[in-house]
GROMACS .gro file of C-alpha atoms in nm:
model
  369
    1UNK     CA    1   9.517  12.166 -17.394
    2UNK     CA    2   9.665  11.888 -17.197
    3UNK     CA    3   9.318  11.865 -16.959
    4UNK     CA    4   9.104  11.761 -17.258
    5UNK     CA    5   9.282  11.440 -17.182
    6UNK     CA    6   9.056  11.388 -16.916
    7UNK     CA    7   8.744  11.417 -17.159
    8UNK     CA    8   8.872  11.191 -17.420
    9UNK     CA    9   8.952  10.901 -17.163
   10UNK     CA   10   8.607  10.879 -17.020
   11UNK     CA   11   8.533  10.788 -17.362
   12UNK     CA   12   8.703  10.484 -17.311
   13UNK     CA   13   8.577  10.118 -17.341
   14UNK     CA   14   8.369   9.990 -16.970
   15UNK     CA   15   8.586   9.649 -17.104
   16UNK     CA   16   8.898   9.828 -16.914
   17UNK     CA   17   8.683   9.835 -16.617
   18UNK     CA   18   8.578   9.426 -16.614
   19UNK     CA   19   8.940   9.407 -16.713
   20UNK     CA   20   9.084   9.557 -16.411
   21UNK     CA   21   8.788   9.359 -16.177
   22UNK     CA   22   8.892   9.046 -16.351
   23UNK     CA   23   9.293   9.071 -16.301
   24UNK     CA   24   9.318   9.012 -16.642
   25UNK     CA   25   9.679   9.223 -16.643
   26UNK     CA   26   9.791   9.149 -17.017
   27UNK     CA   27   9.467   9.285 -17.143
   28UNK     CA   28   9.564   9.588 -16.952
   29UNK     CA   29   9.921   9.586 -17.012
   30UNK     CA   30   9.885   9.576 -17.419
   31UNK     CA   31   9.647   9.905 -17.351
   32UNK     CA   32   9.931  10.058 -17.189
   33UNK     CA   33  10.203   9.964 -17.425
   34UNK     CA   34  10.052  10.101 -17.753
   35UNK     CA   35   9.930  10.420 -17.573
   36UNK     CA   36  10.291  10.511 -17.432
   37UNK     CA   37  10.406  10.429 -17.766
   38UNK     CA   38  10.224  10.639 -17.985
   39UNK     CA   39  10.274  10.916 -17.703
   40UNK     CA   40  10.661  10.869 -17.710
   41UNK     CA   41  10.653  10.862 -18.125
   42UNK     CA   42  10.410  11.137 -18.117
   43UNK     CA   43  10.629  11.359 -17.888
   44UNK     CA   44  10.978  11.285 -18.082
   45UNK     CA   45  10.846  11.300 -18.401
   46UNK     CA   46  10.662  11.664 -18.316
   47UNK     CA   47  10.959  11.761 -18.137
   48UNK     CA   48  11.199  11.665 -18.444
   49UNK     CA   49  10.971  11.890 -18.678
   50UNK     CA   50  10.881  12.206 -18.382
   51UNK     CA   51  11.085  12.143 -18.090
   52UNK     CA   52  10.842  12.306 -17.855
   53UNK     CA   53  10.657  12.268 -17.568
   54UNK     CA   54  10.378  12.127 -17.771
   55UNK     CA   55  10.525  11.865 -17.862
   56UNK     CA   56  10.459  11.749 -17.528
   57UNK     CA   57  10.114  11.844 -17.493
   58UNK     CA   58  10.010  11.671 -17.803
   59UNK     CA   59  10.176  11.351 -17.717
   60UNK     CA   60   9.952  11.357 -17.410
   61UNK     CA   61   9.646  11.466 -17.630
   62UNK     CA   62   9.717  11.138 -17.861
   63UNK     CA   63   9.798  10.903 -17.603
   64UNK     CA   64   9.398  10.991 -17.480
   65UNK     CA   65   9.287  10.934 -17.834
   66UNK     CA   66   9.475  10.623 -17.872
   67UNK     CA   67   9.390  10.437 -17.527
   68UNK     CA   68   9.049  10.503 -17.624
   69UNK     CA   69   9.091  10.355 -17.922
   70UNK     CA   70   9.263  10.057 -17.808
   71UNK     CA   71   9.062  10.014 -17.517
   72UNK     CA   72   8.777   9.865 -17.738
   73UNK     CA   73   8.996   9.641 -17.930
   74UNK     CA   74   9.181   9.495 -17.638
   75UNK     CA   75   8.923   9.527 -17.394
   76UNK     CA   76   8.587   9.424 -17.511
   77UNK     CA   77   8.261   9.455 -17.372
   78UNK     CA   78   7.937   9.480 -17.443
   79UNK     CA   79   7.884   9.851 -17.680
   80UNK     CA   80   7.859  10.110 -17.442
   81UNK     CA   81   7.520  10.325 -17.456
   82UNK     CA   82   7.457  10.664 -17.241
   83UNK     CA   83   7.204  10.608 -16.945
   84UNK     CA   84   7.180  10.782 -16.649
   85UNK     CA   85   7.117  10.566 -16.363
   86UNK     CA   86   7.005  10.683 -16.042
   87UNK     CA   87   7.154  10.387 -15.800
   88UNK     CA   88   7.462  10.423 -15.953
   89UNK     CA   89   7.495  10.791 -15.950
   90UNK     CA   90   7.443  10.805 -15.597
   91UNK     CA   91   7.725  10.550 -15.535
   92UNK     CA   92   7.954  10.729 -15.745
   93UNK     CA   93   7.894  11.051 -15.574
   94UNK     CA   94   7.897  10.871 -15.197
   95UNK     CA   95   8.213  10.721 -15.246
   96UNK     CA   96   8.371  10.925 -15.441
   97UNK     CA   97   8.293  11.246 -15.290
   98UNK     CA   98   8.531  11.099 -15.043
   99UNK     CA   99   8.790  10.994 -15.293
  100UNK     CA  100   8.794  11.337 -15.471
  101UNK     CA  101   8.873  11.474 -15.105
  102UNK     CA  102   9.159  11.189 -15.059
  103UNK     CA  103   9.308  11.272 -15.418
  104UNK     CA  104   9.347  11.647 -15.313
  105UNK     CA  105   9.477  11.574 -14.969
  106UNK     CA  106   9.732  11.263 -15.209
  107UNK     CA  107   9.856  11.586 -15.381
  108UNK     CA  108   9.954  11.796 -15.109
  109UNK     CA  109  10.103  11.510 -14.923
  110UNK     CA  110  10.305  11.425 -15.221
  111UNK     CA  111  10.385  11.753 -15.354
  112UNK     CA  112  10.377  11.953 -15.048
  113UNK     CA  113  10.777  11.883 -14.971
  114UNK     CA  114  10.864  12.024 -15.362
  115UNK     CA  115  10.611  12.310 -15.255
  116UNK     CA  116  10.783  12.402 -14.998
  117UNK     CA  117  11.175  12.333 -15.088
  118UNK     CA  118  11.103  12.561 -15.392
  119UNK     CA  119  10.981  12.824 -15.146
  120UNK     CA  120  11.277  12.795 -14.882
  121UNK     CA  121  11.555  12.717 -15.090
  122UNK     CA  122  11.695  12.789 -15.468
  123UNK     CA  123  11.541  12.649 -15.728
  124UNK     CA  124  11.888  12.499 -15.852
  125UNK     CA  125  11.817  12.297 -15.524
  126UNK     CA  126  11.455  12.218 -15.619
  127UNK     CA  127  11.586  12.121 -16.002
  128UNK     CA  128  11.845  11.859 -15.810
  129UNK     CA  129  11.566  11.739 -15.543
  130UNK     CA  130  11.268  11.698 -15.795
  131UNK     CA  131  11.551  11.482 -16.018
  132UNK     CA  132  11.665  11.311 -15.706
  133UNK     CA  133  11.295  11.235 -15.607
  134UNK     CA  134  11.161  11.073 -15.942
  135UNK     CA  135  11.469  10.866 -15.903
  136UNK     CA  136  11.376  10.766 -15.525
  137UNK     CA  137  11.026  10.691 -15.625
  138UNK     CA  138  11.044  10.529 -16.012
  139UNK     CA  139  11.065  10.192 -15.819
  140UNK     CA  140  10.757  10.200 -15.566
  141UNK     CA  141  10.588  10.334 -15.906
  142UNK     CA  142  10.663  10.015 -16.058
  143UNK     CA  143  10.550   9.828 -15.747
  144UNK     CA  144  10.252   9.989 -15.678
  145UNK     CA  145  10.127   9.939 -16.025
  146UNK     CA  146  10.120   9.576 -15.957
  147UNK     CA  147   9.993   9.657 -15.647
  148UNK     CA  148   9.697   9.856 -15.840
  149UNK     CA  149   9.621   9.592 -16.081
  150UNK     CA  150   9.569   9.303 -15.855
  151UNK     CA  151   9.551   9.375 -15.462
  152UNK     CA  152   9.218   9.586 -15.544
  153UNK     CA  153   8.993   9.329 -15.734
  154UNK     CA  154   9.139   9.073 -15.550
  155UNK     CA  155   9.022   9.217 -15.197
  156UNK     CA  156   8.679   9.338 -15.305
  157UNK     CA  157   8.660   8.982 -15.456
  158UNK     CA  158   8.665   8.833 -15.114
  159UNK     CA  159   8.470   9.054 -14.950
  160UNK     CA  160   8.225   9.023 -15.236
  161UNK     CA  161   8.268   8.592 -15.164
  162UNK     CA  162   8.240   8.654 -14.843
  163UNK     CA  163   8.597   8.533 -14.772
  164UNK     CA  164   8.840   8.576 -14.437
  165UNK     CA  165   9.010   8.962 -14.587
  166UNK     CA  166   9.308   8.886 -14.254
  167UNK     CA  167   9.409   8.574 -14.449
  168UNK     CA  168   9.377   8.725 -14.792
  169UNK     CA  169   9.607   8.994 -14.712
  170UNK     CA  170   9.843   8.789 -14.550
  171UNK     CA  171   9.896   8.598 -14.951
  172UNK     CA  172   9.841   8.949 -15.054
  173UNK     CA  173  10.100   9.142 -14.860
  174UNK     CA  174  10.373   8.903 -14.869
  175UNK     CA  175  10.487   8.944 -15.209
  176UNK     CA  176  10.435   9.266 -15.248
  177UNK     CA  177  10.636   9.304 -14.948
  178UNK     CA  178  10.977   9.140 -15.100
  179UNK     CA  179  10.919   9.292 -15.456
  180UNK     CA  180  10.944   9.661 -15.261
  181UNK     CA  181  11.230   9.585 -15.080
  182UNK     CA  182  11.426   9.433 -15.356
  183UNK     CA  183  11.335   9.756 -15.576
  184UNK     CA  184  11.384  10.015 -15.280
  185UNK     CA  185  11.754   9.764 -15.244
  186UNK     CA  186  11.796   9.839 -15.603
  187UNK     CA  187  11.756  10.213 -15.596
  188UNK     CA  188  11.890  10.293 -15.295
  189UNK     CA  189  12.262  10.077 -15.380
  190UNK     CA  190  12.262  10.216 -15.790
  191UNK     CA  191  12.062  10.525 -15.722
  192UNK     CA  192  12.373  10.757 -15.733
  193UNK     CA  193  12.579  10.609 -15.969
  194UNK     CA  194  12.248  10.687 -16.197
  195UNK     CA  195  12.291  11.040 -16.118
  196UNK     CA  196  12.625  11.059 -16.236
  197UNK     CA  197  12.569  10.873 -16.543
  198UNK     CA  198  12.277  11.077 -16.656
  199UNK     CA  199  12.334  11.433 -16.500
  200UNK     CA  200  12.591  11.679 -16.521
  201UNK     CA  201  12.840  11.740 -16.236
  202UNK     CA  202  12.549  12.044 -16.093
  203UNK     CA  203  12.340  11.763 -16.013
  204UNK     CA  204  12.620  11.588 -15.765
  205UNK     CA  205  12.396  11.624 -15.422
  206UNK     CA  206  12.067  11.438 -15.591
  207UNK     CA  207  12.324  11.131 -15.536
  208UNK     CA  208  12.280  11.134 -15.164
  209UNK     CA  209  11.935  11.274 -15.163
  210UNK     CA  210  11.820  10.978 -15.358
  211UNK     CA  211  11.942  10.728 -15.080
  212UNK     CA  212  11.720  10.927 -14.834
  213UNK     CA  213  11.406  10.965 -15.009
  214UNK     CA  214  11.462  10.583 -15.101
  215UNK     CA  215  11.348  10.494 -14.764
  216UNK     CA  216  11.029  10.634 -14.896
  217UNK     CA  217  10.984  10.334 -15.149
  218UNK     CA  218  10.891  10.033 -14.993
  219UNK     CA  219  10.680  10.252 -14.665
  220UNK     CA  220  10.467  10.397 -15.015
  221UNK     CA  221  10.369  10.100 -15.163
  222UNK     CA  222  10.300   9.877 -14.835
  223UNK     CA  223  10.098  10.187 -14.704
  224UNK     CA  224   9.938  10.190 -15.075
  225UNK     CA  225   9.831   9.836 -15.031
  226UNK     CA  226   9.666   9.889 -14.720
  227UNK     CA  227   9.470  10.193 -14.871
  228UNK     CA  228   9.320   9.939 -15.117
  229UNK     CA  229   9.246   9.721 -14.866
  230UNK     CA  230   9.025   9.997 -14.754
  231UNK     CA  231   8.872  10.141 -15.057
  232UNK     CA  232   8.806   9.742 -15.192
  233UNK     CA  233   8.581   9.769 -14.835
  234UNK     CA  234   8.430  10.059 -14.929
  235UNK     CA  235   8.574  10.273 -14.701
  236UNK     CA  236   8.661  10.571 -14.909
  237UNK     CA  237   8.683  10.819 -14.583
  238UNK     CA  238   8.905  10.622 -14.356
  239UNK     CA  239   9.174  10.667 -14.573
  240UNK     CA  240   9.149  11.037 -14.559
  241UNK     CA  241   9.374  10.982 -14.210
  242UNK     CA  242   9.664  10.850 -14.369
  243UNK     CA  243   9.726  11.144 -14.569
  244UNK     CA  244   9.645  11.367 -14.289
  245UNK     CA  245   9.892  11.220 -14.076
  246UNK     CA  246  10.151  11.226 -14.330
  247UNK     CA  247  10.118  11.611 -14.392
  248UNK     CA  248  10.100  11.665 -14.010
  249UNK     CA  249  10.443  11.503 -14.034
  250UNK     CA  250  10.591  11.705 -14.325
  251UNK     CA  251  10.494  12.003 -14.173
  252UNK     CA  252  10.648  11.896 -13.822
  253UNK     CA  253  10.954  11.688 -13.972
  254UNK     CA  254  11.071  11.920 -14.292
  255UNK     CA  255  11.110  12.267 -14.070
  256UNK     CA  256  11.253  12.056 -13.789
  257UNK     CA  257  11.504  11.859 -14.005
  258UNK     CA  258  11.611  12.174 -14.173
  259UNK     CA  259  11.692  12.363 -13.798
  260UNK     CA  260  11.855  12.103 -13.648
  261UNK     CA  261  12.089  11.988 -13.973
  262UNK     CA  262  12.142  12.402 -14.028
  263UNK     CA  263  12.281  12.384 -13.620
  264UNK     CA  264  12.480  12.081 -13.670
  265UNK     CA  265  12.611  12.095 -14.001
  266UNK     CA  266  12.521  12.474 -14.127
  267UNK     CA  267  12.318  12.276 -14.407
  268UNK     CA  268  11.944  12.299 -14.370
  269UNK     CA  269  11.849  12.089 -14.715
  270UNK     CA  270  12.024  11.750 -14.580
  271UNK     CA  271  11.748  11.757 -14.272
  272UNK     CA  272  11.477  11.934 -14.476
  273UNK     CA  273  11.517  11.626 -14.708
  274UNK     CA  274  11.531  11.358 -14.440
  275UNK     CA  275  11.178  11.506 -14.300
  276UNK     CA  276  11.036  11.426 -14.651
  277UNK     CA  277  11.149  11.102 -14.627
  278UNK     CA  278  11.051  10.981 -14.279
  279UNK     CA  279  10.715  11.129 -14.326
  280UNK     CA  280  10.594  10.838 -14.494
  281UNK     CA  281  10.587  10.668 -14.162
  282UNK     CA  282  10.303  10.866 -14.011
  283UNK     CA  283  10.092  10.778 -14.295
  284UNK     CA  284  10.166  10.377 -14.343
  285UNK     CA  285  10.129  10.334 -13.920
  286UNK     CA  286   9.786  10.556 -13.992
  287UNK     CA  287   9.684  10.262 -14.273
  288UNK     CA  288   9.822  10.008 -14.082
  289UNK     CA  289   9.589  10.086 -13.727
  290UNK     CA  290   9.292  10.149 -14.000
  291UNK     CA  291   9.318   9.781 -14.145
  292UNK     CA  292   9.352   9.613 -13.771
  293UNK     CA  293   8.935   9.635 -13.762
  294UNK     CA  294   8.952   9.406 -13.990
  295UNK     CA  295   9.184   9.188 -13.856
  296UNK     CA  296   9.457   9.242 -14.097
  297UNK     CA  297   9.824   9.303 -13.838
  298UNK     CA  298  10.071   9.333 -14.067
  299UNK     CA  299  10.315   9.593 -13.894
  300UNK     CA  300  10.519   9.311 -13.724
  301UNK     CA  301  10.590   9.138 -14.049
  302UNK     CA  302  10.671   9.500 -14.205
  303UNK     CA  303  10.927   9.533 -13.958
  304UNK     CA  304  11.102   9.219 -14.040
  305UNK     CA  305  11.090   9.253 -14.416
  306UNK     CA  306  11.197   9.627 -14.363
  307UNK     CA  307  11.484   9.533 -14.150
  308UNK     CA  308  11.615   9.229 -14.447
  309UNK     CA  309  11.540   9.496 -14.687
  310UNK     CA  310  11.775   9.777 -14.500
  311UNK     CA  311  12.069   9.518 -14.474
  312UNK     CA  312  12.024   9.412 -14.835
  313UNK     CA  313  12.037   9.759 -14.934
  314UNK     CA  314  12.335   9.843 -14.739
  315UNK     CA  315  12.536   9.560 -14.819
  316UNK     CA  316  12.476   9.634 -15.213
  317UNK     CA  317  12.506   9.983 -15.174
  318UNK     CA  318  12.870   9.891 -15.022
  319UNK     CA  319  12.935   9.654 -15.305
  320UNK     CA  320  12.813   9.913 -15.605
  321UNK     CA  321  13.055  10.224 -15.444
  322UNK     CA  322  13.373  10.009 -15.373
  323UNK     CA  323  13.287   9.901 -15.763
  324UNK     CA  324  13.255  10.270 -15.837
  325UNK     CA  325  13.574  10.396 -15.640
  326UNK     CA  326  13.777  10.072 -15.781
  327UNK     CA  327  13.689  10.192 -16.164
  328UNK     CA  328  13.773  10.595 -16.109
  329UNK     CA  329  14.094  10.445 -15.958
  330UNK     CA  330  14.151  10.281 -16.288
  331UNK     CA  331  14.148  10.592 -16.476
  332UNK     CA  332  13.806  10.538 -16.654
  333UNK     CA  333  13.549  10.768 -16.771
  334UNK     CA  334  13.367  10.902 -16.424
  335UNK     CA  335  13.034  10.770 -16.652
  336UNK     CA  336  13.154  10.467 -16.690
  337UNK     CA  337  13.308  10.410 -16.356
  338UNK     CA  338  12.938  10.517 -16.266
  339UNK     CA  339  12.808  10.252 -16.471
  340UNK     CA  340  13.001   9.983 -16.353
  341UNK     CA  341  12.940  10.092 -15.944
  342UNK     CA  342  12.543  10.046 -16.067
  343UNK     CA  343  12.570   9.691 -16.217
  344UNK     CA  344  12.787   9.573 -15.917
  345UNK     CA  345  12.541   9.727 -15.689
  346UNK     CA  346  12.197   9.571 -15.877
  347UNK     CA  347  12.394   9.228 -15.920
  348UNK     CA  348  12.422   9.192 -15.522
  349UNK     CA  349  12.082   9.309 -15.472
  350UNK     CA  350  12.035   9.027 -15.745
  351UNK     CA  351  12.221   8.780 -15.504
  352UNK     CA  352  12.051   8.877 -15.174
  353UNK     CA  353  11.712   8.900 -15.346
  354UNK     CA  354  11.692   8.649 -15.601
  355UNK     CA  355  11.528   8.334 -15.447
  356UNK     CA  356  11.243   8.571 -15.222
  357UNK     CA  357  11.151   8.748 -15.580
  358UNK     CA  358  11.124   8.452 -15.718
  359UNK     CA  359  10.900   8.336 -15.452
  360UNK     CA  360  10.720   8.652 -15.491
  361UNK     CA  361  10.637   8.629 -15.868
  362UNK     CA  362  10.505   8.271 -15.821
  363UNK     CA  363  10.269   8.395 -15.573
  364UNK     CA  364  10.137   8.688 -15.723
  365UNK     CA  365  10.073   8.471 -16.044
  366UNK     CA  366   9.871   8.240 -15.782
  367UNK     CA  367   9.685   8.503 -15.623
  368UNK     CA  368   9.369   8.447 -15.823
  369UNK     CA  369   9.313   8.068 -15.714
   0.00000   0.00000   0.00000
């Protein structure tokens, strides 16, 4: 039920297309707002009436019907007919023969560490890791979204200008770079006091799982921003190496994690968790030698940023569980002592990261001139 999704959006108006090309992010944004609002009001109110499973798949059913829908008020274009064009059909299938490939080899580098914890360990373990993962990962999501709707049309603008891509990445890059780390500084200090606010006591260990996989943040949406560098190139098939590399790494780092933590500690799922996490490396250096060709040598400034970011995150993460520790002392609610440990920790990432965001925001607003 939930795949016929897929044949309602192609539906959609081309205008969210030219939209994308054009940055033109509020036109996009407003298509996004009213479609994950009707979904939301569709799910609660089905759920209210039949609280089923359905309820679920027919808020994603609607939310196809309705981006459709909205597509060709907010998006206009000229009214789409249905041609078949020969030029363009071979293009699609060229490039994204390659894509469909990269997608598949996407999913088993992202899912391949839930895959496999569900198959070595309990599946109360896999409940608390998938929980502790979402968490880890909500705020390169955010990130990479901006990342999605503006370092892509920007790059194959320049190449299509015939601009210098080294110096547009280097504008590029450099925001995207401090909005990461401030989120991954975010997460990573107010991760676990999230956990305890929202999850009962079984969920304790996603609190330090979520500091591990955080790592993960800021390496997913630099090494994202390189793979658009790519694809805005045209070069659907280099990219294919980056997620190679990173499952080469799962499969060498997970098992090897879990042996050495289950020798050291007798706990395999702290090192089977850390392998998840450092994976990401393999595949951002694979993205990173890939964009050198065309003179973009951003590793070196990664390094830096990544290094500001760790401090930032440790200092906050200091700040948010002497907040914590301080309110249990007090006697409060372990919620609210939660609570307060995450505002203290997001207020000193505030302080650390306040004038560089700022910075940041300004420039991604200028990246069309």
């Amino acid at each position: 039920m939930t795949g016929l999704v897929l044949v309602i959006v192609s539906f959609q108006s081309p205008g969210i297309w030219l939209a994308q090309r054009r940055v033109e992010v509020w036109r996009l944004t407003s298509v996004d707002v009213v479609t994950q609002t009707a979904t939301l009001a569709t799910m609660i109110a089905w759920a209210a009436v039949s609280p089923t499973v359905w309820a679920l798949a027919a808020g994603v059913v609607v939310s196809g019907i309705v981006r459709v829908g909205a597509s060709y008020v907010v998006a206009r274009s000229d009214r789409p007919r249905f041609r078949l064009d020969r030029d363009a059909c071979g293009s699609i299938l060229r490039f994204g023969g390659w894509l469909i490939v990269g997608t598949l080899l996407t999913f088993l580098a992202t899912d391949l560490p839930t895959l496999a914890l569900g198959r070595a360990f309990t599946k109360e373990d896999l409940a608390v890791f998938t929980v502790a993962l979402m968490l880890a990962t909500f705020s390169s999501q955010c990130v990479s979204k901006i990342a999605a709707l503006v370092v892509f049309p920007l790059f194959s603008e320049v190449k299509n200008v015939g601009g210098d891509i080294a110096s547009a990445a280097g504008r590029v890059l450099e925001p995207l770079r401090v909005l990461a780390g401030a989120a991954t500084a975010a997460m990573y200090a107010s991760g676990p006091m999230a956990v305890v606010m929202l999850w009962p006591v079984e969920y304790a260990n996603a609190a330090w799982m979520v500091r591990l996989l955080a790592v993960m943040a800021i390496l997913i949406v630099l090494g994202e921003s390189l793979k658009m560098l790519l694809l805005s190139l045209g070069e659907a098939r280099p990219t294919i190496w980056g997620h190679v590399s990173k499952l080469l790494a799962l499969a060498v780092l997970m098992p090897t994690g879990a042996w050495w933590t289950s020798q050291t500690m007798g706990w395999a799922l702290p090192g089977f968790v850390a392998g998840a996490a450092l994976s990401e490396v393999a595949r951002y250096l694979a993205f990173s030698v890939l964009t050198r060709r065309y003179g973009v040598r951003s590793l070196m400034r990664d390094l830096v940023w990544f290094a500001v970011m760790a401090v930032g995150a440790m200092l906050s993460a200091i700040v948010a569980d002497a907040a914590h520790i301080a309110a249990a002392a007090q006697g409060w609610d372990s919620r609210v002592a939660a609570g307060v440990g995450g505002l203290a920790g997001c207020g000193m990432v505030s302080v650390v990261f306040a004038l560089p965001v700022l910075v940041a925001i300004r420039d991604v607003r200028g990246l069309r001139g």
